[in-house]
Tab-separated table of C-alpha atoms and ligand atoms in Angstrom:
chain	number	residue	atom	x	y	z
T	1202	UNK	CA	57.655	115.115	72.454
T	1203	UNK	CA	57.210	113.802	75.958
T	1204	UNK	CA	58.813	110.528	74.922
T	1205	UNK	CA	61.774	112.392	73.463
T	1206	UNK	CA	62.170	114.391	76.655
T	1207	UNK	CA	62.040	111.231	78.746
T	1208	UNK	CA	64.619	109.657	76.479
T	1209	UNK	CA	66.935	112.656	76.807
T	1210	UNK	CA	66.548	112.655	80.596
T	1211	UNK	CA	67.307	108.925	80.668
T	1212	UNK	CA	70.412	109.417	78.542
T	1213	UNK	CA	71.583	112.267	80.752
T	1214	UNK	CA	71.059	110.194	83.871
T	1215	UNK	CA	72.933	107.301	82.303
T	1216	UNK	CA	75.854	109.547	81.301
T	1217	UNK	CA	75.970	111.080	84.780
T	1218	UNK	CA	75.765	107.670	86.431
T	1219	UNK	CA	78.541	106.306	84.223
T	1220	UNK	CA	80.806	109.299	84.865
T	1221	UNK	CA	80.089	109.123	88.584
T	1222	UNK	CA	80.605	105.390	88.822
T	1223	UNK	CA	83.799	105.489	86.808
T	1224	UNK	CA	85.472	108.197	88.880
T	1225	UNK	CA	86.280	106.649	92.221
T	1226	UNK	CA	86.897	108.817	95.255
T	1227	UNK	CA	88.890	106.166	97.044
T	1228	UNK	CA	91.622	104.351	95.174
T	1229	UNK	CA	93.666	101.448	96.501
T	1230	UNK	CA	96.708	100.411	94.496
T	1231	UNK	CA	98.207	97.181	95.799
T	1232	UNK	CA	101.543	96.000	94.456
T	1233	UNK	CA	102.882	92.558	95.286
T	1234	UNK	CA	106.611	92.870	94.697
T	1235	UNK	CA	107.714	89.758	92.855
T	1236	UNK	CA	104.150	88.393	92.698
T	1237	UNK	CA	103.729	86.515	89.435
T	1238	UNK	CA	101.021	84.108	88.366
T	1239	UNK	CA	102.871	81.254	90.081
T	1240	UNK	CA	102.751	83.046	93.425
T	1241	UNK	CA	99.038	83.832	93.052
T	1242	UNK	CA	98.250	80.302	91.885
T	1243	UNK	CA	100.178	78.913	94.869
T	1244	UNK	CA	97.991	80.984	97.210
T	1245	UNK	CA	94.863	79.888	95.413
T	1246	UNK	CA	95.815	76.222	95.469
T	1247	UNK	CA	96.809	76.480	99.121
T	1248	UNK	CA	93.370	77.780	100.082
T	1249	UNK	CA	91.721	75.148	97.917
T	1250	UNK	CA	93.813	72.420	99.527
T	1251	UNK	CA	93.794	73.478	103.134
T	1252	UNK	CA	90.573	74.826	104.582
T	1253	UNK	CA	89.064	77.771	102.789
T	1254	UNK	CA	85.872	75.785	102.335
T	1255	UNK	CA	85.230	75.913	106.081
T	1256	UNK	CA	85.240	79.701	106.249
T	1257	UNK	CA	85.526	81.010	102.708
T	1258	UNK	CA	87.309	84.337	102.477
T	1259	UNK	CA	87.246	86.971	99.786
T	1260	UNK	CA	90.485	86.770	97.810
T	1261	UNK	CA	91.830	89.379	95.433
T	1262	UNK	CA	92.279	86.774	92.700
T	1263	UNK	CA	88.496	86.385	92.553
T	1264	UNK	CA	87.887	90.040	91.695
T	1265	UNK	CA	85.796	90.444	88.542
T	1266	UNK	CA	88.323	92.251	86.348
T	1267	UNK	CA	91.604	90.507	85.581
T	1268	UNK	CA	94.392	90.932	83.084
T	1269	UNK	CA	98.022	90.294	82.191
T	1270	UNK	CA	100.749	92.902	82.523
T	1271	UNK	CA	104.082	93.059	80.690
T	1272	UNK	CA	106.979	93.995	82.965
T	1273	UNK	CA	110.072	94.531	80.758
T	1274	UNK	CA	112.072	97.729	81.310
T	1275	UNK	CA	113.645	100.140	78.812
T	1276	UNK	CA	116.916	98.218	78.811
T	1277	UNK	CA	116.043	94.665	79.815
T	1278	UNK	CA	113.483	91.919	79.297
T	1279	UNK	CA	113.925	91.272	82.991
T	1280	UNK	CA	113.126	94.353	84.988
T	1281	UNK	CA	114.182	95.323	88.478
T	1282	UNK	CA	111.861	96.934	91.014
T	1283	UNK	CA	113.146	100.444	90.228
T	1284	UNK	CA	112.244	100.431	86.533
T	1285	UNK	CA	109.027	98.494	87.158
T	1286	UNK	CA	108.079	100.754	90.079
T	1287	UNK	CA	108.642	103.768	87.851
T	1288	UNK	CA	106.411	102.259	85.167
T	1289	UNK	CA	103.650	101.472	87.686
T	1290	UNK	CA	103.909	104.824	89.478
T	1291	UNK	CA	104.685	107.251	86.646
T	1292	UNK	CA	103.677	105.498	83.433
T	1293	UNK	CA	107.090	105.600	81.741
T	1294	UNK	CA	109.561	102.857	80.875
T	1295	UNK	CA	113.038	103.437	82.212
T	1296	UNK	CA	116.331	101.620	82.696
T	1297	UNK	CA	116.847	99.159	85.524
T	1298	UNK	CA	118.010	100.913	88.670
T	1299	UNK	CA	116.360	104.252	87.940
T	1300	UNK	CA	113.590	105.749	90.090
T	1301	UNK	CA	110.865	108.100	88.845
T	1302	UNK	CA	112.816	109.183	85.757
T	1303	UNK	CA	112.693	108.170	82.142
T	1304	UNK	CA	115.690	106.572	80.401
T	1305	UNK	CA	117.035	110.078	79.582
T	1306	UNK	CA	116.978	110.983	83.309
T	1307	UNK	CA	114.039	113.337	82.885
T	1308	UNK	CA	111.952	113.305	86.080
T	1309	UNK	CA	108.430	111.893	85.740
T	1310	UNK	CA	105.375	112.736	87.840
T	1311	UNK	CA	103.807	109.839	89.678
T	1312	UNK	CA	100.085	109.232	89.816
T	1313	UNK	CA	100.318	109.659	93.601
T	1314	UNK	CA	101.682	113.187	93.148
T	1315	UNK	CA	98.891	113.949	90.684
T	1316	UNK	CA	96.330	112.696	93.199
T	1317	UNK	CA	97.884	114.901	95.883
T	1318	UNK	CA	97.818	117.927	93.578
T	1319	UNK	CA	94.125	117.228	92.956
T	1320	UNK	CA	93.451	117.542	96.693
T	1321	UNK	CA	93.266	113.921	97.715
T	1322	UNK	CA	94.872	112.329	100.705
T	1323	UNK	CA	97.823	110.124	99.754
T	1324	UNK	CA	99.445	107.218	101.576
T	1325	UNK	CA	102.438	105.240	100.375
T	1326	UNK	CA	103.009	102.161	102.506
T	1327	UNK	CA	105.245	99.132	102.257
T	1328	UNK	CA	106.173	96.066	104.247
T	1329	UNK	CA	109.798	96.691	103.311
T	1330	UNK	CA	111.862	99.878	103.521
T	1331	UNK	CA	110.076	103.095	102.680
T	1332	UNK	CA	113.050	104.083	100.497
T	1333	UNK	CA	112.851	100.756	98.638
T	1334	UNK	CA	112.430	101.033	94.872
T	1335	UNK	CA	108.670	100.439	94.634
T	1336	UNK	CA	107.453	102.970	97.214
T	1337	UNK	CA	110.236	105.399	96.235
T	1338	UNK	CA	108.981	105.513	92.636
T	1339	UNK	CA	105.778	107.127	93.937
T	1340	UNK	CA	107.520	110.086	95.581
T	1341	UNK	CA	111.125	110.326	94.334
T	1342	UNK	CA	113.079	110.848	91.105
T	1343	UNK	CA	116.685	109.667	91.157
T	1344	UNK	CA	119.073	108.171	88.601
T	1345	UNK	CA	119.887	105.386	91.087
T	1346	UNK	CA	117.676	103.414	93.434
T	1347	UNK	CA	120.652	103.313	95.804
T	1348	UNK	CA	120.593	107.090	96.425
T	1349	UNK	CA	118.856	106.308	99.688
T	1350	UNK	CA	119.546	109.555	101.474
T	1351	UNK	CA	118.365	111.674	98.545
T	1352	UNK	CA	115.296	109.451	98.138
T	1353	UNK	CA	114.404	109.838	101.828
T	1354	UNK	CA	114.721	113.617	101.511
T	1355	UNK	CA	112.430	113.652	98.479
T	1356	UNK	CA	109.825	111.924	100.636
T	1357	UNK	CA	109.767	115.078	102.761
T	1358	UNK	CA	109.076	117.192	99.691
T	1359	UNK	CA	106.227	114.907	98.550
T	1360	UNK	CA	103.916	116.241	101.255
T	1361	UNK	CA	102.127	112.868	101.234
T	1362	UNK	CA	99.926	112.298	104.240
T	1363	UNK	CA	101.370	108.938	105.217
T	1364	UNK	CA	104.729	107.395	104.400
T	1365	UNK	CA	105.006	104.026	106.098
T	1366	UNK	CA	107.525	101.206	105.978
T	1367	UNK	CA	110.285	99.383	107.811
T	1368	UNK	CA	112.912	102.136	108.019
T	1369	UNK	CA	115.332	104.231	105.980
T	1370	UNK	CA	118.575	102.723	104.761
T	1371	UNK	CA	120.603	105.919	105.116
T	1372	UNK	CA	118.694	108.410	107.297
T	1373	UNK	CA	121.826	110.345	108.301
T	1374	UNK	CA	123.450	110.531	104.889
T	1375	UNK	CA	126.377	108.347	105.972
T	1376	UNK	CA	126.512	106.207	102.866
T	1377	UNK	CA	125.946	109.296	100.715
T	1378	UNK	CA	128.889	111.089	102.409
T	1379	UNK	CA	126.614	114.085	102.992
T	1380	UNK	CA	125.879	114.076	106.729
T	1381	UNK	CA	122.397	115.191	107.694
T	1382	UNK	CA	119.245	114.013	109.419
T	1383	UNK	CA	116.117	113.187	107.471
T	1384	UNK	CA	114.096	112.808	110.662
T	1385	UNK	CA	114.679	116.478	111.462
T	1386	UNK	CA	113.641	117.358	107.930
T	1387	UNK	CA	110.423	115.381	108.176
T	1388	UNK	CA	109.673	117.025	111.494
T	1389	UNK	CA	110.307	120.503	110.098
T	1390	UNK	CA	107.902	119.710	107.256
T	1391	UNK	CA	105.136	118.910	109.741
T	1392	UNK	CA	105.482	115.145	109.894
T	1393	UNK	CA	104.846	113.304	113.139
T	1394	UNK	CA	107.069	110.258	113.554
T	1395	UNK	CA	105.162	107.195	114.724
T	1396	UNK	CA	106.870	103.903	115.545
T	1397	UNK	CA	105.682	100.314	115.197
T	1398	UNK	CA	102.264	99.331	116.403
T	1399	UNK	CA	101.638	102.766	117.899
T	1400	UNK	CA	100.619	103.598	114.350
T	1401	UNK	CA	97.620	101.295	114.487
T	1402	UNK	CA	95.756	104.344	115.719
T	1403	UNK	CA	97.427	107.109	113.761
T	1404	UNK	CA	97.181	110.451	115.553
T	1405	UNK	CA	94.406	112.409	113.856
T	1406	UNK	CA	95.906	115.683	115.064
T	1407	UNK	CA	99.125	114.987	113.167
T	1408	UNK	CA	99.144	116.915	109.912
T	1409	UNK	CA	101.277	114.219	108.258
T	1410	UNK	CA	102.697	110.938	109.420
T	1411	UNK	CA	106.008	109.205	108.940
T	1412	UNK	CA	105.418	105.693	110.242
T	1413	UNK	CA	108.363	103.340	110.707
T	1414	UNK	CA	108.804	99.971	112.354
T	1415	UNK	CA	110.266	99.674	115.858
T	1416	UNK	CA	112.952	97.249	114.959
T	1417	UNK	CA	115.818	98.965	113.202
T	1418	UNK	CA	118.023	95.862	113.170
T	1419	UNK	CA	116.081	94.325	110.292
T	1420	UNK	CA	115.912	97.467	108.220
T	1421	UNK	CA	115.001	95.556	105.047
T	1422	UNK	CA	111.556	94.538	106.201
T	1423	UNK	CA	108.891	95.003	108.905
T	1424	UNK	CA	109.438	91.340	109.790
T	1425	UNK	CA	108.568	88.228	107.833
T	1426	UNK	CA	105.094	86.855	108.509
T	1427	UNK	CA	106.254	83.265	108.929
T	1428	UNK	CA	108.738	84.196	111.653
T	1429	UNK	CA	105.819	85.000	113.892
T	1430	UNK	CA	104.805	87.915	116.027
T	1431	UNK	CA	107.853	89.945	116.958
T	1432	UNK	CA	105.862	93.038	117.775
T	1433	UNK	CA	106.281	94.263	114.218
T	1434	UNK	CA	103.735	96.091	112.130
T	1435	UNK	CA	101.776	94.079	109.578
T	1436	UNK	CA	100.558	95.183	106.163
T	1437	UNK	CA	96.836	94.531	106.868
T	1438	UNK	CA	96.984	96.666	110.020
T	1439	UNK	CA	98.848	99.390	108.136
T	1440	UNK	CA	96.117	99.486	105.492
T	1441	UNK	CA	93.389	99.585	108.137
T	1442	UNK	CA	95.058	102.445	110.032
T	1443	UNK	CA	95.722	104.310	106.785
T	1444	UNK	CA	92.049	104.100	105.796
T	1445	UNK	CA	90.951	105.364	109.184
T	1446	UNK	CA	93.328	108.339	109.048
T	1447	UNK	CA	92.657	109.400	105.458
T	1448	UNK	CA	88.907	108.845	105.345
T	1449	UNK	CA	88.214	111.299	108.149
T	1450	UNK	CA	90.520	113.977	106.760
T	1451	UNK	CA	89.747	113.937	103.051
T	1452	UNK	CA	86.141	114.379	101.944
T	1453	UNK	CA	87.470	114.569	98.375
T	1454	UNK	CA	88.851	111.078	98.657
T	1455	UNK	CA	92.240	109.400	98.908
T	1456	UNK	CA	94.820	107.320	97.084
T	1457	UNK	CA	96.680	104.553	98.849
T	1458	UNK	CA	99.556	102.532	97.478
T	1459	UNK	CA	100.336	99.500	99.625
T	1460	UNK	CA	103.199	97.204	98.711
T	1461	UNK	CA	103.706	93.605	99.789
T	1462	UNK	CA	107.452	94.022	99.452
T	1463	UNK	CA	108.666	90.845	101.108
T	1464	UNK	CA	106.967	88.555	98.571
T	1465	UNK	CA	110.001	89.451	96.480
T	1466	UNK	CA	112.443	88.598	99.283
T	1467	UNK	CA	110.962	85.114	99.572
T	1468	UNK	CA	111.180	84.657	95.822
T	1469	UNK	CA	114.863	85.628	95.910
T	1470	UNK	CA	115.371	83.084	98.692
T	1471	UNK	CA	113.331	80.367	96.945
T	1472	UNK	CA	111.505	79.947	100.258
T	1473	UNK	CA	108.071	78.400	99.590
T	1474	UNK	CA	106.529	78.659	103.068
T	1475	UNK	CA	107.993	82.111	103.663
T	1476	UNK	CA	106.392	83.116	100.382
T	1477	UNK	CA	103.024	81.729	101.439
T	1478	UNK	CA	103.245	83.744	104.675
T	1479	UNK	CA	103.791	86.960	102.718
T	1480	UNK	CA	101.038	86.112	100.229
T	1481	UNK	CA	98.584	85.487	103.074
T	1482	UNK	CA	99.448	88.887	104.543
T	1483	UNK	CA	99.046	90.565	101.167
T	1484	UNK	CA	95.688	88.872	100.629
T	1485	UNK	CA	94.570	89.974	104.111
T	1486	UNK	CA	95.727	93.544	103.404
T	1487	UNK	CA	93.589	93.674	100.262
T	1488	UNK	CA	90.702	92.326	102.330
T	1489	UNK	CA	90.952	95.406	104.575
T	1490	UNK	CA	90.421	97.557	101.496
T	1491	UNK	CA	87.623	95.238	100.386
T	1492	UNK	CA	85.796	95.791	103.688
T	1493	UNK	CA	85.993	99.535	102.980
T	1494	UNK	CA	84.800	98.927	99.414
T	1495	UNK	CA	81.748	97.080	100.754
T	1496	UNK	CA	80.791	100.216	102.692
T	1497	UNK	CA	81.479	102.543	99.708
T	1498	UNK	CA	81.008	100.323	96.648
T	1499	UNK	CA	80.222	103.092	94.175
T	1500	UNK	CA	83.119	105.274	95.204
T	1501	UNK	CA	85.936	102.793	95.719
T	1502	UNK	CA	88.364	101.204	93.310
T	1503	UNK	CA	90.807	98.471	94.288
T	1504	UNK	CA	93.489	97.365	91.854
T	1505	UNK	CA	96.168	94.757	92.426
T	1506	UNK	CA	99.217	93.950	90.375
T	1507	UNK	CA	102.952	93.245	90.653
T	1508	UNK	CA	106.114	94.932	89.458
T	1509	UNK	CA	107.663	91.667	88.244
T	1510	UNK	CA	107.928	88.003	89.091
T	1511	UNK	CA	110.696	86.723	91.366
T	1512	UNK	CA	112.091	83.198	91.488
T	1513	UNK	CA	110.505	81.748	88.361
T	1514	UNK	CA	108.016	79.900	90.555
T	1515	UNK	CA	105.803	77.223	89.049
T	1516	UNK	CA	103.466	74.551	90.353
T	1517	UNK	CA	104.709	71.166	89.215
T	1518	UNK	CA	108.179	69.666	89.505
T	1519	UNK	CA	109.592	66.676	87.661
T	1520	UNK	CA	109.411	63.705	89.964
T	1521	UNK	CA	106.726	65.126	92.254
T	1522	UNK	CA	103.138	63.991	92.054
T	1523	UNK	CA	101.805	67.516	91.673
T	1524	UNK	CA	101.268	70.409	94.016
T	1525	UNK	CA	101.007	69.388	97.668
T	1526	UNK	CA	100.675	72.840	99.136
T	1527	UNK	CA	99.237	71.552	102.389
T	1528	UNK	CA	102.876	70.711	103.173
T	1529	UNK	CA	103.524	74.451	103.484
T	1530	UNK	CA	101.534	74.653	106.691
T	1531	UNK	CA	104.099	72.780	108.776
T	1532	UNK	CA	106.872	75.347	108.442
T	1533	UNK	CA	107.291	78.096	110.995
T	1534	UNK	CA	110.637	79.611	110.032
T	1535	UNK	CA	111.736	81.659	107.053
T	1536	UNK	CA	114.719	80.241	105.165
T	1537	UNK	CA	116.836	83.073	106.575
T	1538	UNK	CA	115.887	82.178	110.149
T	1539	UNK	CA	116.379	78.487	109.400
T	1540	UNK	CA	119.844	79.177	108.039
T	1541	UNK	CA	120.817	81.347	111.026
T	1542	UNK	CA	119.560	78.773	113.518
T	1543	UNK	CA	121.323	75.951	111.679
T	1544	UNK	CA	124.586	77.914	111.763
T	1545	UNK	CA	124.143	78.366	115.517
T	1546	UNK	CA	123.465	74.656	115.936
T	1547	UNK	CA	126.568	73.703	113.980
T	1548	UNK	CA	128.646	76.224	115.914
T	1549	UNK	CA	127.410	75.048	119.314
T	1550	UNK	CA	128.040	71.374	118.537
T	1551	UNK	CA	131.317	71.949	116.714
T	1552	UNK	CA	132.888	68.777	115.384
T	1553	UNK	CA	130.489	66.674	117.493
T	1554	UNK	CA	127.501	67.578	115.348
T	1555	UNK	CA	125.526	64.527	114.245
T	1556	UNK	CA	123.134	64.138	111.348
T	1557	UNK	CA	120.345	63.269	113.811
T	1558	UNK	CA	120.691	66.763	115.406
T	1559	UNK	CA	120.174	68.378	112.027
T	1560	UNK	CA	117.372	66.021	111.121
T	1561	UNK	CA	115.527	66.816	114.340
T	1562	UNK	CA	115.932	70.556	113.680
T	1563	UNK	CA	114.636	70.085	110.124
T	1564	UNK	CA	111.619	68.114	111.358
T	1565	UNK	CA	110.784	70.768	113.949
T	1566	UNK	CA	111.220	73.698	111.573
T	1567	UNK	CA	109.595	72.380	108.403
T	1568	UNK	CA	107.947	69.081	109.167
T	1569	UNK	CA	110.396	67.647	106.663
T	1570	UNK	CA	111.330	64.103	107.636
T	1571	UNK	CA	108.339	63.778	109.991
T	1572	UNK	CA	104.889	64.681	108.563
T	1573	UNK	CA	106.514	65.104	105.161
T	1574	UNK	CA	108.270	61.835	104.384
T	1575	UNK	CA	111.727	61.756	102.831
T	1576	UNK	CA	113.345	58.784	101.094
T	1577	UNK	CA	116.610	57.143	102.193
T	1578	UNK	CA	118.226	58.511	99.022
T	1579	UNK	CA	117.159	62.069	99.857
T	1580	UNK	CA	118.340	61.704	103.414
T	1581	UNK	CA	121.686	60.365	102.178
T	1582	UNK	CA	122.183	63.439	99.979
T	1583	UNK	CA	121.467	65.716	102.943
T	1584	UNK	CA	123.948	63.808	105.118
T	1585	UNK	CA	126.627	64.335	102.477
T	1586	UNK	CA	125.744	68.042	102.335
T	1587	UNK	CA	126.131	68.289	106.106
T	1588	UNK	CA	129.565	66.730	105.930
T	1589	UNK	CA	130.494	69.135	103.123
T	1590	UNK	CA	129.477	72.099	105.296
T	1591	UNK	CA	131.476	70.711	108.241
T	1592	UNK	CA	134.490	70.245	105.965
T	1593	UNK	CA	133.958	73.744	104.488
T	1594	UNK	CA	133.487	72.208	101.070
T	1595	UNK	CA	129.864	73.203	100.442
T	1596	UNK	CA	129.269	76.314	98.395
T	1597	UNK	CA	127.158	79.075	99.943
T	1598	UNK	CA	124.410	80.588	97.830
T	1599	UNK	CA	124.216	84.349	97.884
T	1600	UNK	CA	120.897	85.910	96.943
T	1601	UNK	CA	119.881	89.568	96.951
T	1602	UNK	CA	118.859	89.706	100.614
T	1603	UNK	CA	120.553	86.686	102.166
T	1604	UNK	CA	123.391	84.202	102.128
T	1605	UNK	CA	122.492	80.552	102.561
T	1606	UNK	CA	124.777	77.653	103.339
T	1607	UNK	CA	124.832	74.703	101.014
T	1608	UNK	CA	122.887	72.419	103.379
T	1609	UNK	CA	120.064	74.905	104.021
T	1610	UNK	CA	119.754	75.380	100.315
T	1611	UNK	CA	119.528	71.665	99.616
T	1612	UNK	CA	116.951	71.187	102.387
T	1613	UNK	CA	114.789	73.959	100.918
T	1614	UNK	CA	115.108	72.610	97.387
T	1615	UNK	CA	113.873	69.254	98.684
T	1616	UNK	CA	111.121	70.952	100.701
T	1617	UNK	CA	109.945	72.920	97.629
T	1618	UNK	CA	109.894	69.650	95.681
T	1619	UNK	CA	107.784	67.983	98.369
T	1620	UNK	CA	105.300	70.840	97.954
T	1621	UNK	CA	105.371	70.360	94.175
T	1622	UNK	CA	106.883	73.816	93.653
T	1623	UNK	CA	109.827	74.571	91.379
T	1624	UNK	CA	112.049	77.628	91.002
T	1625	UNK	CA	114.170	78.665	88.040
T	1626	UNK	CA	116.230	81.511	89.523
T	1627	UNK	CA	117.283	83.417	92.661
T	1628	UNK	CA	116.564	86.616	90.753
T	1629	UNK	CA	113.641	88.056	88.836
T	1630	UNK	CA	112.109	86.351	85.836
T	1631	UNK	CA	110.782	88.028	82.709
T	1632	UNK	CA	107.348	86.470	83.136
T	1633	UNK	CA	104.303	88.718	82.951
T	1634	UNK	CA	102.290	89.413	86.088
T	1635	UNK	CA	98.563	89.339	86.830
T	1636	UNK	CA	96.250	92.278	87.337
T	1637	UNK	CA	92.979	92.338	89.297
T	1638	UNK	CA	90.400	95.050	89.936
T	1639	UNK	CA	87.039	95.633	91.548
T	1640	UNK	CA	84.837	98.655	92.086
T	1641	UNK	CA	84.191	102.037	90.535
T	1642	UNK	CA	86.238	102.494	87.379
T	1643	UNK	CA	87.420	98.864	87.287
T	1644	UNK	CA	85.776	98.576	83.876
T	1645	UNK	CA	88.403	100.950	82.490
T	1646	UNK	CA	90.928	98.149	82.876
T	1647	UNK	CA	88.817	95.709	80.872
T	1648	UNK	CA	89.631	94.868	77.264
T	1649	UNK	CA	93.204	96.054	77.660
T	1650	UNK	CA	94.650	92.863	76.259
T	1651	UNK	CA	98.211	92.099	77.372
T	1652	UNK	CA	98.682	95.411	79.170
T	1653	UNK	CA	101.855	97.425	79.397
T	1654	UNK	CA	102.706	98.178	83.034
T	1655	UNK	CA	102.869	101.845	82.025
T	1656	UNK	CA	99.158	101.802	81.109
T	1657	UNK	CA	98.039	101.424	84.721
T	1658	UNK	CA	98.987	104.893	86.067
T	1659	UNK	CA	97.727	106.460	82.830
T	1660	UNK	CA	94.303	104.895	83.346
T	1661	UNK	CA	94.342	105.930	87.018
T	1662	UNK	CA	95.416	109.454	86.049
T	1663	UNK	CA	92.372	109.643	83.794
T	1664	UNK	CA	90.196	109.236	86.875
T	1665	UNK	CA	91.381	112.451	88.511
T	1666	UNK	CA	88.698	115.077	88.356
J	316	ZN	ZN1	113.592	91.701	93.723
């Protein structure tokens, strides 16, 4: 009898422990926009090649639970961020371009909204625009991702505790031809507007926070990591400040979605070192959550995935001897900055521009031609490209977020090759993306096989008490 009672008590304790452990109070949902397996493997190989052994860091790709996620949308094998964001936020497949609605334009409820309704603190943060497709899918429902003014206004209605990102694309309804002022609406709804690094200590007395970058000239992004410190916010600091703000206010726990949005921009540009810069930031942002997890291991869940892959990035290029990712460390300009500076150089020199001017600029910016050797044949091809640009013969390459001259493009193709990295497209690919998890409830993502992206918010939704 006594044995039976002990057994029953043990079973009860086990059931309670399992239920407790599997229902995290604090949930971190990291999305690397455009972060496929190639991007993650590039980060991993970089650390292996460069110096992680000296001071090993915790990386999200080492988390104990991992999986593969299918990304296709309702109308395409190659999704965009709107359809994929909707799948990851709301658990429904939709057509490319649509936000928070199914393919029949029926509004869906995001997991963030469900968390809010259950009394948790909610933060939606991104290193790109807060009305960009991925963050928008967590608070808005619109037939088009380009309804920026309407999306911004739906952010007001979300009542989320923190909305953070670069800026709004149409805060005054100019593009929508419906003049207004979303800032006034946020203020009326009790939001305190915080700008740039002031947000690193979010005001605890503020009932809600709208946190935007200082620099409104680069509205697409809070600033690319590789372009250095321009006084912009960074994703790791945003995550740290978000934790601080939510933890004190919500004893019932919180949900934070943090997007590394510019990983996608670098994929569109086929910019290998710019990509590494964004991946390092993303990795560091997850590490902020990991530090929190270490203090609350039984109550914290961290998951990481991507909406899709961008660029068709792979390690290994015909003619290269394999990945040489240490070559990425010599660059200190994004491809966009490189292209702008090269245009300036060509303009200032006019017809007197010499190949040696360009070569020197290339060496300084990327290490290409100095620490990274180039052959006479490669140099000859670049010289021809320069002449083509001077003679207005070279064809510019237009990608989603930038326009590159023919010479810049050729230099970056060569640079990628020297790193042993290859790209198949300036757009998204249909490749699956990785998934990683650690902490309370991570086991619910095990044994999922080749997961649908829609499964993720459904599993998270099942954790709401
Ligand atoms: Zn994209």
